[in-house]
Amino acid sequence: MTTAAPEPVIQFEDVCLSFGGECVLDGIAFEVRRGDTLVIQGAAASGKTLILKLSLGLLRPTRGRIRLFGEDVTDYTDSQWNDVRARIGVLFQEGGLFDSLTVEENVAYPLLNQKRAPLSEEEVRRRVQESLDFVELGHTLEKYPSELSGGMRRRVGIARAIVTQPELLLYDSPTAGLDPITATTIMALIVKGRDVHHATTVMVTHRHQDGEILDRYRYDAATGRLVPAEPGTTRTRYMVLREGRIVFLGTPAEFDACEDPYVRKFSSR
Ligand SMILES: Nc1ncnc2c1ncn2[C@@H]1O[C@H](COP(=O)(O)OP(=O)(O)OP(=O)(O)O)[C@@H](O)[C@H]1O
Ligand SMILES: [Mg+2]
């Protein structure tokens, strides 16, 4: 008996993107299925963030088709995109917290700005508290982002990404600029966010070790810790971009076996 593969959550078909005639993404084709983890690596300016922005409808492809949750969203209107975005949590590369809002208001933002059934004030407060507790920052509700350390701001960003319990989570360089200990804490939260809510996860990173954590660990709810995952069970794949093209897309084993010198540069060995 064969089990049906989970349905695709993201599908790019021959996607190209140009700015002023200059092609910055070319022939991008990949698929992420429900529950999969995709780790995107590549040199600076290779197009990693652009792939996330296309997946959020913040940019439109010049050519090709994009499907999200099985729907062709390529020609969606802004209002249709708003409905799609309500199903996606995102941590932007620059953090994207609003400096003029408190931590509580920042985390509440996606809940208050989704068009779906409005939540009561009490329910919003409960969910915000729950998300901040999740990242162990439940005591910072009244603070402003400028009063937090870089690592704490990143954690608030994660709380905001997960507050709607989205089916799809996108993280752009979540550990950039952090010390190794804080980076590991952030990665543990990302694994936990994936495994507690069974979210499909796409992460851009400069550190291959971050991808390995997603591949090799799972969150154990009983102990509240990360434990080694059975090989292959996290369904992690790596993508490597070079100058707007995918030069590698495959499993961790295929990544380890890849001899391409550019791809090897992104290995932790
Ligand atoms: N709005 C824009 N207008 C014109 N060019 C853009 C725009 N956004 C991105 N680019 C260009 O597209 C290329 C890819 O950008 P992208 O932000 O995806 O890089 P990246 O891989 O995320 O890099 P980094 O690791 O530095 O974050 C870059 O050359 C960038 O200058
Ligand atoms: Mg980027």
PDB file of C-alpha atoms and ligand atoms in Angstrom:
ATOM      1  CA  MET A   1       0.000   0.000   0.000  1.00  0.00           C
ATOM      2  CA  THR A   2       1.297   3.439  -0.827  1.00  0.00           C
ATOM      3  CA  THR A   3       0.400   6.479   1.208  1.00  0.00           C
ATOM      4  CA  ALA A   4      -0.501   9.542  -0.802  1.00  0.00           C
ATOM      5  CA  ALA A   5       2.126  12.289  -0.583  1.00  0.00           C
ATOM      6  CA  PRO A   6       0.910  15.329   1.378  1.00  0.00           C
ATOM      7  CA  GLU A   7      -0.488  18.088  -0.798  1.00  0.00           C
ATOM      8  CA  PRO A   8       1.771  20.889  -2.036  1.00  0.00           C
ATOM      9  CA  VAL A   9       1.725  24.102  -0.014  1.00  0.00           C
ATOM     10  CA  ILE A  10       4.085  26.102  -2.263  1.00  0.00           C
ATOM     11  CA  GLN A  11       4.657  25.451  -5.960  1.00  0.00           C
ATOM     12  CA  PHE A  12       6.830  27.603  -8.224  1.00  0.00           C
ATOM     13  CA  GLU A  13       6.731  26.821 -11.944  1.00  0.00           C
ATOM     14  CA  ASP A  14       9.448  28.376 -14.071  1.00  0.00           C
ATOM     15  CA  VAL A  15       9.294  31.631 -12.097  1.00  0.00           C
ATOM     16  CA  CYS A  16      11.347  34.571 -13.356  1.00  0.00           C
ATOM     17  CA  LEU A  17      11.614  38.003 -11.845  1.00  0.00           C
ATOM     18  CA  SER A  18      13.153  41.082 -13.446  1.00  0.00           C
ATOM     19  CA  PHE A  19      13.640  44.627 -12.246  1.00  0.00           C
ATOM     20  CA  GLY A  20      14.020  47.212 -14.987  1.00  0.00           C
ATOM     21  CA  GLY A  21      14.960  44.540 -17.504  1.00  0.00           C
ATOM     22  CA  GLU A  22      17.519  42.967 -15.179  1.00  0.00           C
ATOM     23  CA  CYS A  23      16.733  39.342 -14.396  1.00  0.00           C
ATOM     24  CA  VAL A  24      17.209  38.589 -10.664  1.00  0.00           C
ATOM     25  CA  LEU A  25      15.442  35.210 -10.538  1.00  0.00           C
ATOM     26  CA  ASP A  26      15.429  32.783 -13.427  1.00  0.00           C
ATOM     27  CA  GLY A  27      13.620  29.494 -14.005  1.00  0.00           C
ATOM     28  CA  ILE A  28      12.789  28.928 -10.338  1.00  0.00           C
ATOM     29  CA  ALA A  29      10.843  25.666  -9.941  1.00  0.00           C
ATOM     30  CA  PHE A  30      10.253  23.842  -6.688  1.00  0.00           C
ATOM     31  CA  GLU A  31       7.553  22.496  -4.481  1.00  0.00           C
ATOM     32  CA  VAL A  32       7.114  22.313  -0.708  1.00  0.00           C
ATOM     33  CA  ARG A  33       4.555  19.833   0.588  1.00  0.00           C
ATOM     34  CA  ARG A  34       2.541  20.064   3.779  1.00  0.00           C
ATOM     35  CA  GLY A  35       4.812  19.332   6.735  1.00  0.00           C
ATOM     36  CA  ASP A  36       8.023  19.650   4.719  1.00  0.00           C
ATOM     37  CA  THR A  37      10.966  21.781   5.764  1.00  0.00           C
ATOM     38  CA  LEU A  38      12.917  23.690   3.115  1.00  0.00           C
ATOM     39  CA  VAL A  39      16.236  25.368   3.903  1.00  0.00           C
ATOM     40  CA  ILE A  40      17.381  27.997   1.391  1.00  0.00           C
ATOM     41  CA  GLN A  41      21.036  28.976   1.160  1.00  0.00           C
ATOM     42  CA  GLY A  42      23.102  31.009  -1.272  1.00  0.00           C
ATOM     43  CA  ALA A  43      25.472  33.954  -1.480  1.00  0.00           C
ATOM     44  CA  ALA A  44      24.323  37.492  -0.689  1.00  0.00           C
ATOM     45  CA  ALA A  45      22.059  38.860  -3.444  1.00  0.00           C
ATOM     46  CA  SER A  46      21.460  35.378  -4.905  1.00  0.00           C
ATOM     47  CA  GLY A  47      17.675  35.803  -4.582  1.00  0.00           C
ATOM     48  CA  LYS A  48      16.763  34.100  -1.295  1.00  0.00           C
ATOM     49  CA  THR A  49      14.635  36.912   0.121  1.00  0.00           C
ATOM     50  CA  LEU A  50      12.987  37.416  -3.270  1.00  0.00           C
ATOM     51  CA  ILE A  51      11.675  33.834  -3.161  1.00  0.00           C
ATOM     52  CA  LEU A  52      10.038  34.547   0.210  1.00  0.00           C
ATOM     53  CA  LYS A  53       8.612  37.862  -1.026  1.00  0.00           C
ATOM     54  CA  LEU A  54       7.115  36.133  -4.077  1.00  0.00           C
ATOM     55  CA  SER A  55       5.608  33.512  -1.748  1.00  0.00           C
ATOM     56  CA  LEU A  56       3.921  36.343   0.176  1.00  0.00           C
ATOM     57  CA  GLY A  57       2.687  38.233  -2.863  1.00  0.00           C
ATOM     58  CA  LEU A  58       4.849  41.221  -1.916  1.00  0.00           C
ATOM     59  CA  LEU A  59       6.371  40.919  -5.384  1.00  0.00           C
ATOM     60  CA  ARG A  60       4.786  39.515  -8.551  1.00  0.00           C
ATOM     61  CA  PRO A  61       6.695  37.238 -10.919  1.00  0.00           C
ATOM     62  CA  THR A  62       7.594  38.559 -14.360  1.00  0.00           C
ATOM     63  CA  ARG A  63       6.955  35.086 -15.760  1.00  0.00           C
ATOM     64  CA  GLY A  64       5.860  31.675 -14.493  1.00  0.00           C
ATOM     65  CA  ARG A  65       3.165  30.520 -12.076  1.00  0.00           C
ATOM     66  CA  ILE A  66       3.001  30.366  -8.287  1.00  0.00           C
ATOM     67  CA  ARG A  67       0.541  28.157  -6.417  1.00  0.00           C
ATOM     68  CA  LEU A  68      -0.071  28.370  -2.686  1.00  0.00           C
ATOM     69  CA  PHE A  69      -2.234  25.881  -0.794  1.00  0.00           C
ATOM     70  CA  GLY A  70      -3.182  24.402  -4.167  1.00  0.00           C
ATOM     71  CA  GLU A  71      -4.506  27.703  -5.590  1.00  0.00           C
ATOM     72  CA  ASP A  72      -2.904  29.541  -8.478  1.00  0.00           C
ATOM     73  CA  VAL A  73      -2.187  32.914  -6.858  1.00  0.00           C
ATOM     74  CA  THR A  74      -0.154  34.399  -9.713  1.00  0.00           C
ATOM     75  CA  ASP A  75      -2.868  36.840 -10.765  1.00  0.00           C
ATOM     76  CA  TYR A  76      -4.474  37.359  -7.364  1.00  0.00           C
ATOM     77  CA  THR A  77      -5.696  40.838  -6.421  1.00  0.00           C
ATOM     78  CA  ASP A  78      -4.357  42.531  -3.282  1.00  0.00           C
ATOM     79  CA  SER A  79      -7.507  41.599  -1.419  1.00  0.00           C
ATOM     80  CA  GLN A  80      -7.194  37.933  -2.402  1.00  0.00           C
ATOM     81  CA  TRP A  81      -3.557  38.023  -1.308  1.00  0.00           C
ATOM     82  CA  ASN A  82      -4.596  39.331   2.101  1.00  0.00           C
ATOM     83  CA  ASP A  83      -6.632  36.175   2.633  1.00  0.00           C
ATOM     84  CA  VAL A  84      -3.694  33.987   1.590  1.00  0.00           C
ATOM     85  CA  ARG A  85      -1.256  35.896   3.804  1.00  0.00           C
ATOM     86  CA  ALA A  86      -3.478  35.265   6.821  1.00  0.00           C
ATOM     87  CA  ARG A  87      -2.398  31.611   6.522  1.00  0.00           C
ATOM     88  CA  ILE A  88       1.329  32.425   6.503  1.00  0.00           C
ATOM     89  CA  GLY A  89       3.594  33.502   9.354  1.00  0.00           C
ATOM     90  CA  VAL A  90       6.768  35.376   8.517  1.00  0.00           C
ATOM     91  CA  LEU A  91       9.926  36.562  10.211  1.00  0.00           C
ATOM     92  CA  PHE A  92      11.529  39.190   7.970  1.00  0.00           C
ATOM     93  CA  GLN A  93      15.281  39.500   7.578  1.00  0.00           C
ATOM     94  CA  GLU A  94      15.309  42.962   9.145  1.00  0.00           C
ATOM     95  CA  GLY A  95      12.987  41.797  11.925  1.00  0.00           C
ATOM     96  CA  GLY A  96      10.256  44.139  10.831  1.00  0.00           C
ATOM     97  CA  LEU A  97       9.018  45.045  14.305  1.00  0.00           C
ATOM     98  CA  PHE A  98       7.272  48.389  14.584  1.00  0.00           C
ATOM     99  CA  ASP A  99       9.431  50.631  16.793  1.00  0.00           C
ATOM    100  CA  SER A 100       6.474  52.760  17.892  1.00  0.00           C
ATOM    101  CA  LEU A 101       4.450  49.771  19.115  1.00  0.00           C
ATOM    102  CA  THR A 102       5.014  47.806  22.320  1.00  0.00           C
ATOM    103  CA  VAL A 103       5.942  44.139  22.212  1.00  0.00           C
ATOM    104  CA  GLU A 104       2.320  43.256  22.978  1.00  0.00           C
ATOM    105  CA  GLU A 105       1.008  45.461  20.145  1.00  0.00           C
ATOM    106  CA  ASN A 106       3.596  44.110  17.722  1.00  0.00           C
ATOM    107  CA  VAL A 107       2.619  40.507  18.402  1.00  0.00           C
ATOM    108  CA  ALA A 108      -1.104  41.346  18.298  1.00  0.00           C
ATOM    109  CA  TYR A 109      -0.730  43.029  14.910  1.00  0.00           C
ATOM    110  CA  PRO A 110      -1.350  39.974  12.670  1.00  0.00           C
ATOM    111  CA  LEU A 111      -4.382  39.003  14.772  1.00  0.00           C
ATOM    112  CA  LEU A 112      -5.921  42.468  14.531  1.00  0.00           C
ATOM    113  CA  ASN A 113      -5.212  42.815  10.827  1.00  0.00           C
ATOM    114  CA  GLN A 114      -6.635  39.583   9.556  1.00  0.00           C
ATOM    115  CA  LYS A 115     -10.016  39.870   7.920  1.00  0.00           C
ATOM    116  CA  ARG A 116     -11.234  36.547   9.289  1.00  0.00           C
ATOM    117  CA  ALA A 117     -13.693  36.542  12.158  1.00  0.00           C
ATOM    118  CA  PRO A 118     -12.592  39.324  14.515  1.00  0.00           C
ATOM    119  CA  LEU A 119     -11.351  38.099  17.883  1.00  0.00           C
ATOM    120  CA  SER A 120     -12.437  39.552  21.197  1.00  0.00           C
ATOM    121  CA  GLU A 121      -9.957  41.783  23.000  1.00  0.00           C
ATOM    122  CA  GLU A 122      -9.593  39.114  25.626  1.00  0.00           C
ATOM    123  CA  GLU A 123      -8.849  36.393  23.067  1.00  0.00           C
ATOM    124  CA  VAL A 124      -6.228  38.605  21.385  1.00  0.00           C
ATOM    125  CA  ARG A 125      -4.571  39.230  24.753  1.00  0.00           C
ATOM    126  CA  ARG A 126      -4.615  35.501  25.566  1.00  0.00           C
ATOM    127  CA  ARG A 127      -3.044  34.513  22.243  1.00  0.00           C
ATOM    128  CA  VAL A 128      -0.395  37.226  22.437  1.00  0.00           C
ATOM    129  CA  GLN A 129       0.527  36.093  25.948  1.00  0.00           C
ATOM    130  CA  GLU A 130       0.648  32.464  24.786  1.00  0.00           C
ATOM    131  CA  SER A 131       2.952  33.312  21.840  1.00  0.00           C
ATOM    132  CA  LEU A 132       5.249  35.416  24.001  1.00  0.00           C
ATOM    133  CA  ASP A 133       5.351  32.671  26.629  1.00  0.00           C
ATOM    134  CA  PHE A 134       6.275  30.282  23.797  1.00  0.00           C
ATOM    135  CA  VAL A 135       9.436  32.312  23.148  1.00  0.00           C
ATOM    136  CA  GLU A 136       9.915  32.891  26.895  1.00  0.00           C
ATOM    137  CA  LEU A 137       9.315  36.606  26.699  1.00  0.00           C
ATOM    138  CA  GLY A 138       5.963  36.685  28.464  1.00  0.00           C
ATOM    139  CA  HIS A 139       7.272  39.387  30.813  1.00  0.00           C
ATOM    140  CA  THR A 140       8.086  41.955  28.108  1.00  0.00           C
ATOM    141  CA  LEU A 141       4.552  42.939  27.001  1.00  0.00           C
ATOM    142  CA  GLU A 142       4.931  46.623  27.829  1.00  0.00           C
ATOM    143  CA  LYS A 143       8.437  47.075  26.453  1.00  0.00           C
ATOM    144  CA  TYR A 144       9.343  48.714  23.154  1.00  0.00           C
ATOM    145  CA  PRO A 145      11.602  46.923  20.626  1.00  0.00           C
ATOM    146  CA  SER A 146      14.385  49.465  21.258  1.00  0.00           C
ATOM    147  CA  GLU A 147      14.545  48.298  24.881  1.00  0.00           C
ATOM    148  CA  LEU A 148      15.289  44.696  23.867  1.00  0.00           C
ATOM    149  CA  SER A 149      18.503  42.975  22.773  1.00  0.00           C
ATOM    150  CA  GLY A 150      18.856  41.766  19.167  1.00  0.00           C
ATOM    151  CA  GLY A 151      18.157  38.171  20.209  1.00  0.00           C
ATOM    152  CA  MET A 152      15.062  39.199  22.157  1.00  0.00           C
ATOM    153  CA  ARG A 153      13.759  41.182  19.181  1.00  0.00           C
ATOM    154  CA  ARG A 154      14.225  38.094  17.026  1.00  0.00           C
ATOM    155  CA  ARG A 155      12.185  36.100  19.555  1.00  0.00           C
ATOM    156  CA  VAL A 156       9.405  38.698  19.508  1.00  0.00           C
ATOM    157  CA  GLY A 157       9.473  38.381  15.709  1.00  0.00           C
ATOM    158  CA  ILE A 158       8.984  34.621  16.062  1.00  0.00           C
ATOM    159  CA  ALA A 159       6.103  35.169  18.499  1.00  0.00           C
ATOM    160  CA  ARG A 160       4.487  37.462  15.931  1.00  0.00           C
ATOM    161  CA  ALA A 161       5.062  34.928  13.132  1.00  0.00           C
ATOM    162  CA  ILE A 162       3.350  32.106  15.019  1.00  0.00           C
ATOM    163  CA  VAL A 163       0.576  34.053  16.784  1.00  0.00           C
ATOM    164  CA  THR A 164      -2.039  33.146  14.148  1.00  0.00           C
ATOM    165  CA  GLN A 165      -0.910  29.492  14.222  1.00  0.00           C
ATOM    166  CA  PRO A 166      -0.220  29.629  10.480  1.00  0.00           C
ATOM    167  CA  GLU A 167       0.002  26.563   8.264  1.00  0.00           C
ATOM    168  CA  LEU A 168       3.131  27.930   6.598  1.00  0.00           C
ATOM    169  CA  LEU A 169       6.046  29.670   8.306  1.00  0.00           C
ATOM    170  CA  LEU A 170       8.723  31.645   6.460  1.00  0.00           C
ATOM    171  CA  TYR A 171      11.900  32.689   8.260  1.00  0.00           C
ATOM    172  CA  ASP A 172      14.484  34.948   6.650  1.00  0.00           C
ATOM    173  CA  SER A 173      17.949  34.609   8.216  1.00  0.00           C
ATOM    174  CA  PRO A 174      16.619  34.165  11.769  1.00  0.00           C
ATOM    175  CA  THR A 175      20.058  33.739  13.352  1.00  0.00           C
ATOM    176  CA  ALA A 176      21.992  36.395  11.427  1.00  0.00           C
ATOM    177  CA  GLY A 177      24.111  38.560  13.697  1.00  0.00           C
ATOM    178  CA  LEU A 178      23.453  36.511  16.835  1.00  0.00           C
ATOM    179  CA  ASP A 179      26.004  34.819  19.071  1.00  0.00           C
ATOM    180  CA  PRO A 180      26.099  30.999  18.773  1.00  0.00           C
ATOM    181  CA  ILE A 181      24.196  30.409  22.011  1.00  0.00           C
ATOM    182  CA  THR A 182      21.339  32.769  21.152  1.00  0.00           C
ATOM    183  CA  ALA A 183      21.320  31.390  17.592  1.00  0.00           C
ATOM    184  CA  THR A 184      20.788  27.888  18.981  1.00  0.00           C
ATOM    185  CA  THR A 185      17.935  29.163  21.177  1.00  0.00           C
ATOM    186  CA  ILE A 186      16.286  30.728  18.133  1.00  0.00           C
ATOM    187  CA  MET A 187      16.681  27.521  16.131  1.00  0.00           C
ATOM    188  CA  ALA A 188      15.152  25.514  18.984  1.00  0.00           C
ATOM    189  CA  LEU A 189      12.121  27.848  18.883  1.00  0.00           C
ATOM    190  CA  ILE A 190      11.810  27.389  15.134  1.00  0.00           C
ATOM    191  CA  VAL A 191      11.873  23.584  15.498  1.00  0.00           C
ATOM    192  CA  LYS A 192       9.318  23.859  18.291  1.00  0.00           C
ATOM    193  CA  GLY A 193       7.108  26.159  16.173  1.00  0.00           C
ATOM    194  CA  ARG A 194       7.241  23.635  13.355  1.00  0.00           C
ATOM    195  CA  ASP A 195       6.562  20.552  15.448  1.00  0.00           C
ATOM    196  CA  VAL A 196       3.943  21.841  17.891  1.00  0.00           C
ATOM    197  CA  HIS A 197       1.662  23.178  15.145  1.00  0.00           C
ATOM    198  CA  HIS A 198       2.834  20.868  12.318  1.00  0.00           C
ATOM    199  CA  ALA A 199       3.660  23.928  10.242  1.00  0.00           C
ATOM    200  CA  THR A 200       5.321  23.720   6.854  1.00  0.00           C
ATOM    201  CA  THR A 201       8.578  25.619   7.270  1.00  0.00           C
ATOM    202  CA  VAL A 202      10.804  27.514   4.851  1.00  0.00           C
ATOM    203  CA  MET A 203      13.964  29.054   6.241  1.00  0.00           C
ATOM    204  CA  VAL A 204      16.624  31.179   4.597  1.00  0.00           C
ATOM    205  CA  THR A 205      19.940  30.938   6.403  1.00  0.00           C
ATOM    206  CA  HIS A 206      23.627  31.697   6.056  1.00  0.00           C
ATOM    207  CA  ARG A 207      24.504  28.960   8.532  1.00  0.00           C
ATOM    208  CA  HIS A 208      24.236  25.397   7.303  1.00  0.00           C
ATOM    209  CA  GLN A 209      24.195  24.266  10.956  1.00  0.00           C
ATOM    210  CA  ASP A 210      20.782  25.929  11.258  1.00  0.00           C
ATOM    211  CA  GLY A 211      19.481  23.716   8.479  1.00  0.00           C
ATOM    212  CA  GLU A 212      20.990  20.681  10.161  1.00  0.00           C
ATOM    213  CA  ILE A 213      19.106  21.481  13.364  1.00  0.00           C
ATOM    214  CA  LEU A 214      15.834  21.531  11.416  1.00  0.00           C
ATOM    215  CA  ASP A 215      16.784  18.295   9.689  1.00  0.00           C
ATOM    216  CA  ARG A 216      18.102  16.326  12.638  1.00  0.00           C
ATOM    217  CA  TYR A 217      15.990  17.394  15.589  1.00  0.00           C
ATOM    218  CA  ARG A 218      12.377  17.438  16.598  1.00  0.00           C
ATOM    219  CA  TYR A 219      10.622  19.026  19.535  1.00  0.00           C
ATOM    220  CA  ASP A 220       9.634  16.604  22.267  1.00  0.00           C
ATOM    221  CA  ALA A 221       6.527  17.979  23.968  1.00  0.00           C
ATOM    222  CA  ALA A 222       6.895  15.677  26.988  1.00  0.00           C
ATOM    223  CA  THR A 223      10.277  17.084  28.023  1.00  0.00           C
ATOM    224  CA  GLY A 224      10.068  20.467  26.292  1.00  0.00           C
ATOM    225  CA  ARG A 225      13.420  19.819  24.631  1.00  0.00           C
ATOM    226  CA  LEU A 226      14.811  19.048  21.208  1.00  0.00           C
ATOM    227  CA  VAL A 227      15.607  15.385  20.698  1.00  0.00           C
ATOM    228  CA  PRO A 228      17.262  13.652  17.720  1.00  0.00           C
ATOM    229  CA  ALA A 229      14.738  12.909  14.966  1.00  0.00           C
ATOM    230  CA  GLU A 230      14.625   9.607  13.120  1.00  0.00           C
ATOM    231  CA  PRO A 231      16.585  10.215   9.883  1.00  0.00           C
ATOM    232  CA  GLY A 232      14.331  11.560   7.132  1.00  0.00           C
ATOM    233  CA  THR A 233      11.305  12.119   9.358  1.00  0.00           C
ATOM    234  CA  THR A 234      11.547  15.916   9.371  1.00  0.00           C
ATOM    235  CA  ARG A 235      11.344  15.815   5.557  1.00  0.00           C
ATOM    236  CA  THR A 236      13.994  18.522   5.246  1.00  0.00           C
ATOM    237  CA  ARG A 237      15.431  19.532   1.895  1.00  0.00           C
ATOM    238  CA  TYR A 238      18.075  22.055   0.950  1.00  0.00           C
ATOM    239  CA  MET A 239      17.973  24.565  -1.862  1.00  0.00           C
ATOM    240  CA  VAL A 240      21.069  26.484  -2.924  1.00  0.00           C
ATOM    241  CA  LEU A 241      20.754  29.610  -5.070  1.00  0.00           C
ATOM    242  CA  ARG A 242      23.404  31.214  -7.213  1.00  0.00           C
ATOM    243  CA  GLU A 243      22.784  34.484  -9.038  1.00  0.00           C
ATOM    244  CA  GLY A 244      19.058  33.946  -9.201  1.00  0.00           C
ATOM    245  CA  ARG A 245      19.084  30.284 -10.194  1.00  0.00           C
ATOM    246  CA  ILE A 246      18.632  27.082  -8.227  1.00  0.00           C
ATOM    247  CA  VAL A 247      21.920  25.192  -8.424  1.00  0.00           C
ATOM    248  CA  PHE A 248      20.980  22.538  -5.870  1.00  0.00           C
ATOM    249  CA  LEU A 249      17.703  21.131  -4.563  1.00  0.00           C
ATOM    250  CA  GLY A 250      17.702  17.848  -2.688  1.00  0.00           C
ATOM    251  CA  THR A 251      17.782  15.844   0.516  1.00  0.00           C
ATOM    252  CA  PRO A 252      20.468  16.239   3.201  1.00  0.00           C
ATOM    253  CA  ALA A 253      22.126  13.040   1.923  1.00  0.00           C
ATOM    254  CA  GLU A 254      22.172  14.410  -1.615  1.00  0.00           C
ATOM    255  CA  PHE A 255      23.558  17.673  -0.281  1.00  0.00           C
ATOM    256  CA  ASP A 256      26.359  15.849   1.527  1.00  0.00           C
ATOM    257  CA  ALA A 257      27.182  13.922  -1.650  1.00  0.00           C
ATOM    258  CA  CYS A 258      27.133  16.991  -3.893  1.00  0.00           C
ATOM    259  CA  GLU A 259      30.586  17.809  -5.214  1.00  0.00           C
ATOM    260  CA  ASP A 260      29.783  21.161  -6.793  1.00  0.00           C
ATOM    261  CA  PRO A 261      32.361  23.576  -5.313  1.00  0.00           C
ATOM    262  CA  TYR A 262      29.824  26.414  -4.948  1.00  0.00           C
ATOM    263  CA  VAL A 263      27.310  24.159  -3.144  1.00  0.00           C
ATOM    264  CA  ARG A 264      30.082  22.755  -0.933  1.00  0.00           C
ATOM    265  CA  LYS A 265      30.824  26.269   0.320  1.00  0.00           C
ATOM    266  CA  PHE A 266      27.485  26.168   2.136  1.00  0.00           C
ATOM    267  CA  SER A 267      28.245  22.913   3.890  1.00  0.00           C
ATOM    268  CA  SER A 268      29.274  23.003   7.540  1.00  0.00           C
ATOM    269  CA  ARG A 269      32.223  20.707   6.836  1.00  0.00           C
TER     270      ARG A 269
HETATM  271  N1  LIG B   1      12.978  45.892  -5.178  1.00  0.00           N
HETATM  272  C1  LIG B   1      14.093  45.612  -5.864  1.00  0.00           C
HETATM  273  N2  LIG B   1      14.437  46.322  -6.957  1.00  0.00           N
HETATM  274  C2  LIG B   1      15.535  46.012  -7.667  1.00  0.00           C
HETATM  275  N3  LIG B   1      16.375  45.006  -7.377  1.00  0.00           N
HETATM  276  C3  LIG B   1      16.094  44.267  -6.292  1.00  0.00           C
HETATM  277  C4  LIG B   1      14.942  44.514  -5.477  1.00  0.00           C
HETATM  278  N4  LIG B   1      14.905  43.602  -4.480  1.00  0.00           N
HETATM  279  C5  LIG B   1      15.994  42.837  -4.654  1.00  0.00           C
HETATM  280  N5  LIG B   1      16.708  43.222  -5.740  1.00  0.00           N
HETATM  281  C6  LIG B   1      17.947  42.588  -6.224  1.00  0.00           C
HETATM  282  O1  LIG B   1      17.727  41.190  -6.369  1.00  0.00           O
HETATM  283  C7  LIG B   1      18.885  40.456  -5.991  1.00  0.00           C
HETATM  284  C8  LIG B   1      18.505  39.405  -4.970  1.00  0.00           C
HETATM  285  O2  LIG B   1      18.049  40.049  -3.784  1.00  0.00           O
HETATM  286  P1  LIG B   1      17.683  39.248  -2.451  1.00  0.00           P
HETATM  287  O3  LIG B   1      17.193  40.259  -1.493  1.00  0.00           O
HETATM  288  O4  LIG B   1      16.773  38.118  -2.759  1.00  0.00           O
HETATM  289  O5  LIG B   1      19.096  38.674  -2.002  1.00  0.00           O
HETATM  290  P2  LIG B   1      19.417  37.639  -0.826  1.00  0.00           P
HETATM  291  O6  LIG B   1      19.828  36.355  -1.446  1.00  0.00           O
HETATM  292  O7  LIG B   1      18.287  37.620   0.129  1.00  0.00           O
HETATM  293  O8  LIG B   1      20.717  38.309  -0.170  1.00  0.00           O
HETATM  294  P3  LIG B   1      21.150  38.485   1.386  1.00  0.00           P
HETATM  295  O9  LIG B   1      21.813  37.206   1.770  1.00  0.00           O
HETATM  296  O10 LIG B   1      22.135  39.616   1.338  1.00  0.00           O
HETATM  297  O11 LIG B   1      19.930  38.807   2.174  1.00  0.00           O
HETATM  298  C9  LIG B   1      19.896  41.481  -5.502  1.00  0.00           C
HETATM  299  O12 LIG B   1      20.803  41.745  -6.546  1.00  0.00           O
HETATM  300  C10 LIG B   1      19.061  42.707  -5.209  1.00  0.00           C
HETATM  301  O13 LIG B   1      19.798  43.885  -5.412  1.00  0.00           O
HETATM  302 MG    MG B   2      17.996  38.403   1.971  1.00  0.00          MG
END
